[in-house]
Amino acid sequence: MIKTTAAEQAIRERIEARGRITFAEFMQTALYHPVDGYYTSESPFGATGDYYTSPAVHPAFGALLAKQLFGMWRGMGKPSDFTVVEMGSGNELLANDICSYASEISDEFFRRLNYICIDRYSLADADIADVSGITRVLANELPLRDVVGCFLSNEFADAFPVHRFQIDSGEVLEVYVTLDDAGNFQEELAMPSTPLIEERLAGLSIALADGHKGEVNLNLKPWLADVVEALATGFLITVDYGYEAAELYSQSRQGGTLQTYYRHTEGSSPYQRIGRQDITAHVDFSLLREEGSAVGLATLEYTTQSEFLGSLGIGEMMRQLREAPLGHHERSANTLALRELLKADGLGGFRVLVQEKATGLTSMPPIKSIGGKSRTPTVPLLSSRHMPLMEGRYPQTIWEMPSLWGETGYDVR
């Protein structure tokens, strides 16, 4: 028998005391319950967790972001204190990779770089490397003001609790969570808990058919407002999976985009393993752009991760990797991981949105070219801190033949 988690028990008690709750409230408790919500567990990331992110796949992701941040610093006139704020930093792998390669790009830039990791919780596997220049802050909000630099969000917005809806006889109804007589979770349709749900759908200029289900993320607007309040001048980079509204709410997605993950496997119900599985929904990038514009963030670029990393030189890193004096296994493992970052039906299909506030910049070219007195870093290589994708997909490659033979004069590549 599966033990009831404290998160599930809290949800049950809330429903029994007050009646049905919104799915957003259910999701908030399942993910962020202070005792054993999903994101308070020790390791939801990586090989032993339920999913992996781009930083875990290969350090090139962090290295290329460092290159982009260097360009932003240069484009802003090289401010003496350039602060990068990573929101939802998790195990801080990305922070360590960015700071490591920032030092290879430019000594001056590295000296000016102030990297702040913000997360709600301190994970057991955080602080995984000793890189100077990183400050760690535990906070639910953004306790910062007058930041000059860049806010960085990598797979952060997709974890915001969402309200779910369904169209019934042309009417927008909200999906609530309640309990049946046997104590099982069940969904119930009723009038929306807030007019903001209908307002968002009314602004789409999309006719949603009866039975269409979907999600509305009402946390994006206050989050962007908090970022703008904290940012004096600089940028916001958002990397996540999602679509523009026309695609997000299209007929092909009339079942919505809500997903659950447990041990790298997509689940079928958010009402199982409460507090033990990830619950997520695709990001509405149209809403991010619209709400960003409303609070003073201008869009500089909206593209895919594959195109974004391509413009920063991942192709050159691929070339360096082919020419590097590496063994067959190490070269293959790194090549596989770099390609994983670019896969159109995977991480490469993620969206990247770059917005700016009060920088005076109106396009990306001034902050894309690395130029100046800087060094182009060599391709970084996988370490024990990153995902062993090669071994996971091809277990037989764990043993590399030359290592069994000892030193020979043969080139077995």
Tab-separated table of C-alpha atoms in Angstrom:
chain	number	residue	atom	x	y	z
A	1	MET	CA	0.000	0.000	0.000
A	2	ILE	CA	1.346	3.420	-1.001
A	3	LYS	CA	1.830	5.697	1.979
A	4	THR	CA	-0.120	8.962	1.880
A	5	THR	CA	2.232	11.916	1.709
A	6	ALA	CA	1.868	15.016	3.860
A	7	ALA	CA	1.112	16.951	0.667
A	8	GLU	CA	-1.795	14.676	-0.206
A	9	GLN	CA	-3.064	14.733	3.366
A	10	ALA	CA	-3.023	18.546	3.378
A	11	ILE	CA	-5.059	18.614	0.154
A	12	ARG	CA	-7.598	16.132	1.526
A	13	GLU	CA	-8.015	18.108	4.747
A	14	ARG	CA	-8.509	21.313	2.787
A	15	ILE	CA	-11.227	19.789	0.619
A	16	GLU	CA	-12.975	18.209	3.605
A	17	ALA	CA	-12.935	21.535	5.445
A	18	ARG	CA	-13.802	23.917	2.621
A	19	GLY	CA	-15.106	21.846	-0.259
A	20	ARG	CA	-13.670	21.746	-3.771
A	21	ILE	CA	-10.431	23.572	-4.553
A	22	THR	CA	-9.029	24.901	-7.822
A	23	PHE	CA	-6.517	22.773	-9.661
A	24	ALA	CA	-4.016	25.612	-9.171
A	25	GLU	CA	-4.329	25.188	-5.405
A	26	PHE	CA	-3.956	21.420	-5.762
A	27	MET	CA	-0.844	21.839	-7.918
A	28	GLN	CA	0.652	24.436	-5.573
A	29	THR	CA	0.416	22.061	-2.611
A	30	ALA	CA	1.568	18.980	-4.533
A	31	LEU	CA	4.691	20.738	-5.795
A	32	TYR	CA	5.578	23.076	-2.936
A	33	HIS	CA	4.276	21.590	0.305
A	34	PRO	CA	6.980	22.497	2.851
A	35	VAL	CA	7.360	18.958	4.217
A	36	ASP	CA	7.300	16.719	1.163
A	37	GLY	CA	6.094	18.593	-1.881
A	38	TYR	CA	7.712	17.510	-5.131
A	39	TYR	CA	10.263	20.331	-5.212
A	40	THR	CA	11.202	19.858	-1.565
A	41	SER	CA	12.345	16.301	-2.257
A	42	GLU	CA	16.069	15.698	-2.269
A	43	SER	CA	16.712	15.131	-5.947
A	44	PRO	CA	13.933	15.574	-8.533
A	45	PHE	CA	16.576	16.254	-11.191
A	46	GLY	CA	18.961	14.091	-13.162
A	47	ALA	CA	19.510	10.376	-13.488
A	48	THR	CA	17.920	9.469	-10.138
A	49	GLY	CA	15.085	11.971	-10.502
A	50	ASP	CA	12.195	12.398	-12.893
A	51	TYR	CA	13.604	14.587	-15.617
A	52	TYR	CA	16.765	16.258	-16.812
A	53	THR	CA	17.329	19.769	-18.063
A	54	SER	CA	19.767	21.227	-20.596
A	55	PRO	CA	22.431	22.108	-17.991
A	56	ALA	CA	22.507	18.460	-16.901
A	57	VAL	CA	22.907	17.216	-20.485
A	58	HIS	CA	26.150	19.036	-21.298
A	59	PRO	CA	28.202	21.957	-19.877
A	60	ALA	CA	28.161	23.558	-23.348
A	61	PHE	CA	24.708	24.910	-22.479
A	62	GLY	CA	26.164	26.929	-19.619
A	63	ALA	CA	29.254	27.883	-21.619
A	64	LEU	CA	27.179	29.309	-24.470
A	65	LEU	CA	24.932	31.174	-22.050
A	66	ALA	CA	28.091	32.643	-20.525
A	67	LYS	CA	29.004	33.815	-24.005
A	68	GLN	CA	25.577	35.436	-24.396
A	69	LEU	CA	25.863	37.118	-21.004
A	70	PHE	CA	29.286	38.448	-21.956
A	71	GLY	CA	27.743	39.978	-25.071
A	72	MET	CA	25.014	41.580	-22.961
A	73	TRP	CA	27.577	43.027	-20.579
A	74	ARG	CA	29.534	44.449	-23.511
A	75	GLY	CA	26.364	45.768	-25.150
A	76	MET	CA	25.495	47.639	-21.959
A	77	GLY	CA	28.857	49.384	-21.957
A	78	LYS	CA	30.641	47.004	-19.549
A	79	PRO	CA	29.029	48.032	-16.227
A	80	SER	CA	31.321	47.614	-13.230
A	81	ASP	CA	28.832	45.266	-11.547
A	82	PHE	CA	26.947	42.907	-13.855
A	83	THR	CA	24.523	40.770	-11.855
A	84	VAL	CA	22.998	37.532	-13.156
A	85	VAL	CA	20.023	36.265	-11.165
A	86	GLU	CA	19.109	32.645	-11.840
A	87	MET	CA	15.591	31.891	-10.618
A	88	GLY	CA	14.827	28.345	-9.559
A	89	SER	CA	18.506	27.411	-9.584
A	90	GLY	CA	17.950	23.909	-8.176
A	91	ASN	CA	21.235	22.056	-7.780
A	92	GLU	CA	23.175	25.050	-9.179
A	93	LEU	CA	24.771	23.079	-11.984
A	94	LEU	CA	24.013	25.835	-14.506
A	95	ALA	CA	25.469	28.491	-12.215
A	96	ASN	CA	28.722	26.597	-11.886
A	97	ASP	CA	29.030	25.963	-15.621
A	98	ILE	CA	28.292	29.597	-16.526
A	99	CYS	CA	30.780	31.001	-14.030
A	100	SER	CA	33.453	28.478	-14.967
A	101	TYR	CA	33.349	29.453	-18.629
A	102	ALA	CA	32.854	33.158	-18.010
A	103	SER	CA	36.378	33.123	-16.606
A	104	GLU	CA	37.643	31.581	-19.862
A	105	ILE	CA	35.925	34.173	-22.033
A	106	SER	CA	37.199	37.322	-20.327
A	107	ASP	CA	39.049	38.024	-17.082
A	108	GLU	CA	37.464	41.471	-16.863
A	109	PHE	CA	33.955	40.128	-17.407
A	110	PHE	CA	34.467	37.448	-14.776
A	111	ARG	CA	35.630	40.062	-12.264
A	112	ARG	CA	32.503	42.147	-12.923
A	113	LEU	CA	30.140	39.152	-12.784
A	114	ASN	CA	27.993	38.752	-9.682
A	115	TYR	CA	25.958	35.528	-9.936
A	116	ILE	CA	22.991	35.038	-7.601
A	117	CYS	CA	21.133	31.722	-7.309
A	118	ILE	CA	17.604	32.061	-5.944
A	119	ASP	CA	15.477	29.087	-4.966
A	120	ARG	CA	12.793	28.271	-2.433
A	121	TYR	CA	14.691	25.342	-1.038
A	122	SER	CA	18.244	24.167	-0.518
A	123	LEU	CA	18.790	20.814	-2.224
A	124	ALA	CA	21.060	18.138	-0.822
A	125	ASP	CA	23.109	18.004	-4.024
A	126	ALA	CA	23.580	21.765	-4.397
A	127	ASP	CA	26.944	23.501	-4.107
A	128	ILE	CA	28.380	20.805	-6.321
A	129	ALA	CA	31.478	22.704	-7.359
A	130	ASP	CA	33.728	25.332	-5.880
A	131	VAL	CA	33.366	28.304	-8.215
A	132	SER	CA	33.849	31.803	-6.875
A	133	GLY	CA	31.415	34.612	-7.539
A	134	ILE	CA	28.198	32.689	-6.749
A	135	THR	CA	25.818	33.884	-4.027
A	136	ARG	CA	23.027	31.587	-2.837
A	137	VAL	CA	19.722	33.002	-1.611
A	138	LEU	CA	16.745	31.051	-0.243
A	139	ALA	CA	13.563	33.017	-0.927
A	140	ASN	CA	10.028	32.684	-2.286
A	141	GLU	CA	10.127	36.193	-3.712
A	142	LEU	CA	12.779	38.334	-5.415
A	143	PRO	CA	14.502	40.141	-2.527
A	144	LEU	CA	16.536	42.321	-4.907
A	145	ARG	CA	16.364	45.859	-6.220
A	146	ASP	CA	18.304	48.021	-8.685
A	147	VAL	CA	19.813	45.043	-10.501
A	148	VAL	CA	21.985	45.850	-13.502
A	149	GLY	CA	22.414	42.690	-15.541
A	150	CYS	CA	20.231	39.728	-16.450
A	151	PHE	CA	17.537	37.560	-14.916
A	152	LEU	CA	17.744	33.976	-16.096
A	153	SER	CA	14.854	31.502	-16.104
A	154	ASN	CA	15.543	27.961	-17.338
A	155	GLU	CA	12.536	25.618	-17.047
A	156	PHE	CA	11.143	27.780	-14.260
A	157	ALA	CA	7.827	29.170	-15.524
A	158	ASP	CA	6.489	25.733	-16.498
A	159	ALA	CA	6.320	24.823	-12.792
A	160	PHE	CA	3.947	27.674	-11.911
A	161	PRO	CA	0.562	26.308	-10.764
A	162	VAL	CA	-2.081	26.654	-13.487
A	163	HIS	CA	-5.853	26.961	-13.561
A	164	ARG	CA	-7.522	24.403	-15.799
A	165	PHE	CA	-10.658	25.037	-17.839
A	166	GLN	CA	-13.075	23.257	-20.139
A	167	ILE	CA	-15.477	24.670	-22.716
A	168	ASP	CA	-19.012	23.423	-22.120
A	169	SER	CA	-21.881	24.557	-24.392
A	170	GLY	CA	-19.802	27.560	-25.384
A	171	GLU	CA	-19.196	28.538	-21.763
A	172	VAL	CA	-15.860	28.643	-19.932
A	173	LEU	CA	-15.937	26.454	-16.835
A	174	GLU	CA	-13.100	25.852	-14.419
A	175	VAL	CA	-11.835	22.420	-13.395
A	176	TYR	CA	-11.967	21.966	-9.620
A	177	VAL	CA	-10.635	19.111	-7.496
A	178	THR	CA	-12.834	17.371	-4.936
A	179	LEU	CA	-13.369	13.948	-3.307
A	180	ASP	CA	-16.081	11.416	-4.097
A	181	ASP	CA	-17.950	9.394	-1.477
A	182	ALA	CA	-15.224	6.763	-1.481
A	183	GLY	CA	-12.508	9.361	-0.833
A	184	ASN	CA	-11.075	9.282	-4.338
A	185	PHE	CA	-10.010	12.471	-6.079
A	186	GLN	CA	-12.322	13.601	-8.838
A	187	GLU	CA	-12.729	16.658	-11.017
A	188	GLU	CA	-15.752	18.920	-11.040
A	189	LEU	CA	-16.701	21.707	-13.455
A	190	ALA	CA	-18.099	24.999	-12.167
A	191	MET	CA	-17.971	28.735	-12.780
A	192	PRO	CA	-14.409	30.142	-12.814
A	193	SER	CA	-12.904	31.193	-9.514
A	194	THR	CA	-11.601	34.385	-11.117
A	195	PRO	CA	-12.628	36.445	-14.173
A	196	LEU	CA	-8.973	36.488	-15.259
A	197	ILE	CA	-9.374	33.023	-16.803
A	198	GLU	CA	-12.164	34.169	-19.128
A	199	GLU	CA	-10.335	37.413	-19.865
A	200	ARG	CA	-7.283	35.525	-21.071
A	201	LEU	CA	-9.317	33.242	-23.315
A	202	ALA	CA	-11.427	36.113	-24.647
A	203	GLY	CA	-8.256	37.881	-25.758
A	204	LEU	CA	-7.055	34.971	-27.892
A	205	SER	CA	-9.283	35.529	-30.950
A	206	ILE	CA	-9.503	31.732	-31.123
A	207	ALA	CA	-12.796	29.840	-31.183
A	208	LEU	CA	-12.483	26.964	-28.743
A	209	ALA	CA	-14.759	24.005	-29.457
A	210	ASP	CA	-16.971	22.357	-26.867
A	211	GLY	CA	-14.997	19.909	-24.799
A	212	HIS	CA	-11.723	21.799	-25.276
A	213	LYS	CA	-9.575	21.570	-22.152
A	214	GLY	CA	-6.579	23.739	-21.373
A	215	GLU	CA	-4.642	25.730	-18.823
A	216	VAL	CA	-4.220	29.390	-17.958
A	217	ASN	CA	-1.139	30.464	-16.023
A	218	LEU	CA	-2.108	33.454	-13.891
A	219	ASN	CA	1.313	33.570	-12.221
A	220	LEU	CA	3.180	34.891	-15.254
A	221	LYS	CA	1.967	38.487	-14.883
A	222	PRO	CA	2.955	38.955	-11.203
A	223	TRP	CA	6.250	37.152	-11.820
A	224	LEU	CA	7.161	39.518	-14.656
A	225	ALA	CA	6.127	42.488	-12.527
A	226	ASP	CA	8.481	41.303	-9.765
A	227	VAL	CA	11.349	40.930	-12.243
A	228	VAL	CA	10.794	44.410	-13.663
A	229	GLU	CA	10.638	45.904	-10.166
A	230	ALA	CA	13.957	44.269	-9.278
A	231	LEU	CA	15.673	45.065	-12.606
A	232	ALA	CA	16.984	48.595	-13.038
A	233	THR	CA	18.349	47.910	-16.498
A	234	GLY	CA	19.196	44.743	-18.339
A	235	PHE	CA	17.620	41.563	-19.644
A	236	LEU	CA	15.374	38.605	-18.938
A	237	ILE	CA	16.167	35.288	-20.666
A	238	THR	CA	13.403	32.680	-20.480
A	239	VAL	CA	14.113	29.137	-21.708
A	240	ASP	CA	11.225	26.698	-21.476
A	241	TYR	CA	8.934	24.376	-23.367
A	242	GLY	CA	5.793	26.017	-24.678
A	243	TYR	CA	4.205	27.757	-27.626
A	244	GLU	CA	2.609	30.970	-28.737
A	245	ALA	CA	-1.097	31.152	-27.942
A	246	ALA	CA	-2.355	30.192	-31.414
A	247	GLU	CA	-0.521	26.880	-31.149
A	248	LEU	CA	-0.975	26.359	-27.416
A	249	TYR	CA	-4.770	26.557	-27.688
A	250	SER	CA	-5.100	24.972	-31.127
A	251	GLN	CA	-7.471	22.124	-31.927
A	252	SER	CA	-4.543	19.697	-31.958
A	253	ARG	CA	-4.083	20.394	-28.216
A	254	GLN	CA	-7.720	20.376	-27.181
A	255	GLY	CA	-6.860	18.070	-24.293
A	256	GLY	CA	-4.506	20.655	-22.802
A	257	THR	CA	-0.779	20.379	-22.112
A	258	LEU	CA	-0.744	19.235	-18.484
A	259	GLN	CA	1.862	16.521	-17.943
A	260	THR	CA	3.175	14.480	-15.038
A	261	TYR	CA	6.558	12.763	-14.771
A	262	TYR	CA	7.813	10.066	-12.460
A	263	ARG	CA	11.217	8.428	-12.954
A	264	HIS	CA	11.584	9.923	-16.442
A	265	THR	CA	8.228	8.459	-17.505
A	266	GLU	CA	5.178	10.513	-18.424
A	267	GLY	CA	2.219	9.672	-16.217
A	268	SER	CA	-1.496	9.681	-16.851
A	269	SER	CA	-2.945	11.383	-13.784
A	270	PRO	CA	-1.902	14.227	-11.472
A	271	TYR	CA	-3.846	12.526	-8.665
A	272	GLN	CA	-1.324	9.733	-8.243
A	273	ARG	CA	1.923	9.926	-6.235
A	274	ILE	CA	0.984	13.386	-4.973
A	275	GLY	CA	4.170	15.139	-3.916
A	276	ARG	CA	6.254	12.428	-5.574
A	277	GLN	CA	5.765	13.238	-9.256
A	278	ASP	CA	6.280	16.383	-11.295
A	279	ILE	CA	3.241	18.280	-12.579
A	280	THR	CA	3.819	20.774	-15.358
A	281	ALA	CA	2.136	22.647	-18.194
A	282	HIS	CA	3.486	24.277	-21.347
A	283	VAL	CA	4.297	27.981	-21.158
A	284	ASP	CA	2.207	30.560	-23.010
A	285	PHE	CA	4.938	32.618	-24.682
A	286	SER	CA	2.425	35.021	-26.206
A	287	LEU	CA	1.313	35.908	-22.695
A	288	LEU	CA	4.922	36.331	-21.586
A	289	ARG	CA	5.529	38.783	-24.408
A	290	GLU	CA	2.252	40.667	-23.918
A	291	GLU	CA	2.514	40.980	-20.148
A	292	GLY	CA	6.202	41.764	-20.434
A	293	SER	CA	5.490	44.618	-22.815
A	294	ALA	CA	2.820	45.939	-20.443
A	295	VAL	CA	5.323	46.265	-17.584
A	296	GLY	CA	8.240	47.610	-19.622
A	297	LEU	CA	10.007	44.584	-21.120
A	298	ALA	CA	10.664	44.805	-24.854
A	299	THR	CA	11.169	41.607	-26.839
A	300	LEU	CA	14.552	41.307	-28.528
A	301	GLU	CA	14.368	37.689	-29.655
A	302	TYR	CA	11.981	34.754	-29.687
A	303	THR	CA	13.419	31.579	-31.131
A	304	THR	CA	14.078	27.904	-30.461
A	305	GLN	CA	16.870	26.617	-28.256
A	306	SER	CA	18.479	24.960	-31.270
A	307	GLU	CA	18.631	28.260	-33.168
A	308	PHE	CA	19.687	30.182	-30.058
A	309	LEU	CA	22.629	27.874	-29.303
A	310	GLY	CA	23.494	27.765	-33.002
A	311	SER	CA	23.850	31.538	-33.108
A	312	LEU	CA	26.200	31.382	-30.115
A	313	GLY	CA	28.572	28.863	-31.697
A	314	ILE	CA	27.581	25.337	-30.777
A	315	GLY	CA	28.588	24.338	-34.301
A	316	GLU	CA	32.135	25.495	-33.592
A	317	MET	CA	32.097	23.452	-30.396
A	318	MET	CA	31.073	20.407	-32.447
A	319	ARG	CA	34.058	21.006	-34.740
A	320	GLN	CA	36.437	21.350	-31.786
A	321	LEU	CA	35.075	18.124	-30.359
A	322	ARG	CA	35.767	16.227	-33.579
A	323	GLU	CA	39.389	17.424	-33.556
A	324	ALA	CA	40.072	17.024	-29.833
A	325	PRO	CA	42.499	14.265	-28.743
A	326	LEU	CA	39.843	12.156	-27.035
A	327	GLY	CA	39.110	8.467	-26.807
A	328	HIS	CA	36.263	7.035	-28.841
A	329	HIS	CA	33.901	6.718	-25.876
A	330	GLU	CA	34.506	10.229	-24.523
A	331	ARG	CA	34.110	11.815	-27.957
A	332	SER	CA	30.926	9.843	-28.644
A	333	ALA	CA	29.408	10.665	-25.248
A	334	ASN	CA	30.051	14.393	-25.666
A	335	THR	CA	28.808	14.405	-29.258
A	336	LEU	CA	25.604	12.631	-28.275
A	337	ALA	CA	24.982	15.131	-25.465
A	338	LEU	CA	25.578	18.169	-27.686
A	339	ARG	CA	23.146	16.806	-30.247
A	340	GLU	CA	20.599	16.245	-27.487
A	341	LEU	CA	20.617	19.999	-26.820
A	342	LEU	CA	19.598	20.582	-30.451
A	343	LYS	CA	16.966	17.909	-31.090
A	344	ALA	CA	13.894	19.531	-32.634
A	345	ASP	CA	11.512	17.149	-30.880
A	346	GLY	CA	13.305	17.550	-27.556
A	347	LEU	CA	15.394	20.214	-25.843
A	348	GLY	CA	16.238	21.920	-29.141
A	349	GLY	CA	12.547	22.649	-29.637
A	350	PHE	CA	12.302	24.581	-26.379
A	351	ARG	CA	11.573	28.285	-26.812
A	352	VAL	CA	13.953	31.074	-25.859
A	353	LEU	CA	12.608	34.558	-25.178
A	354	VAL	CA	15.002	37.462	-24.628
A	355	GLN	CA	13.512	40.695	-23.267
A	356	GLU	CA	15.181	43.926	-22.204
A	357	LYS	CA	14.480	46.881	-19.960
A	358	ALA	CA	15.989	50.348	-20.398
A	359	THR	CA	19.172	49.179	-22.154
A	360	GLY	CA	18.688	51.259	-25.293
A	361	LEU	CA	19.197	48.092	-27.383
A	362	THR	CA	16.588	47.222	-30.003
A	363	SER	CA	18.009	44.046	-31.563
A	364	MET	CA	20.183	41.036	-30.766
A	365	PRO	CA	23.199	41.523	-33.091
A	366	PRO	CA	24.934	44.044	-30.778
A	367	ILE	CA	24.938	41.447	-27.991
A	368	LYS	CA	25.463	38.299	-30.077
A	369	SER	CA	28.920	38.897	-31.505
A	370	ILE	CA	31.527	38.070	-28.899
A	371	GLY	CA	34.122	40.437	-30.425
A	372	GLY	CA	36.408	42.621	-28.381
A	373	LYS	CA	39.327	41.494	-26.252
A	374	SER	CA	38.021	38.112	-25.244
A	375	ARG	CA	38.825	34.463	-25.611
A	376	THR	CA	36.547	31.974	-27.313
A	377	PRO	CA	36.408	29.094	-24.824
A	378	THR	CA	37.229	25.621	-25.986
A	379	VAL	CA	34.439	23.079	-25.892
A	380	PRO	CA	33.791	21.965	-22.295
A	381	LEU	CA	33.569	18.253	-21.622
A	382	LEU	CA	31.162	16.145	-19.637
A	383	SER	CA	31.997	15.559	-16.005
A	384	SER	CA	30.585	13.305	-13.302
A	385	ARG	CA	28.175	16.136	-12.453
A	386	HIS	CA	26.362	15.767	-15.778
A	387	MET	CA	23.906	13.167	-17.067
A	388	PRO	CA	25.480	9.936	-18.413
A	389	LEU	CA	23.203	9.853	-21.463
A	390	MET	CA	25.561	7.625	-23.429
A	391	GLU	CA	25.639	4.961	-20.746
A	392	GLY	CA	21.896	5.256	-20.176
A	393	ARG	CA	21.039	4.618	-23.816
A	394	TYR	CA	23.891	2.255	-24.645
A	395	PRO	CA	24.890	0.432	-21.443
A	396	GLN	CA	27.455	-1.647	-23.319
A	397	THR	CA	29.566	1.516	-23.828
A	398	ILE	CA	30.391	1.767	-20.126
A	399	TRP	CA	33.408	-0.423	-20.907
A	400	GLU	CA	35.595	1.165	-23.508
A	401	MET	CA	37.671	-1.494	-25.292
A	402	PRO	CA	41.083	0.220	-25.120
A	403	SER	CA	40.746	0.445	-21.334
A	404	LEU	CA	40.533	-3.356	-21.231
A	405	TRP	CA	43.543	-3.899	-23.451
A	406	GLY	CA	45.896	-1.538	-21.671
A	407	GLU	CA	48.389	0.590	-23.546
A	408	THR	CA	48.746	-0.400	-27.206
A	409	GLY	CA	49.938	1.187	-30.363
A	410	TYR	CA	46.582	0.748	-32.058
A	411	ASP	CA	44.252	3.586	-32.929
A	412	VAL	CA	40.843	1.994	-32.408
A	413	ARG	CA	38.811	5.069	-33.355
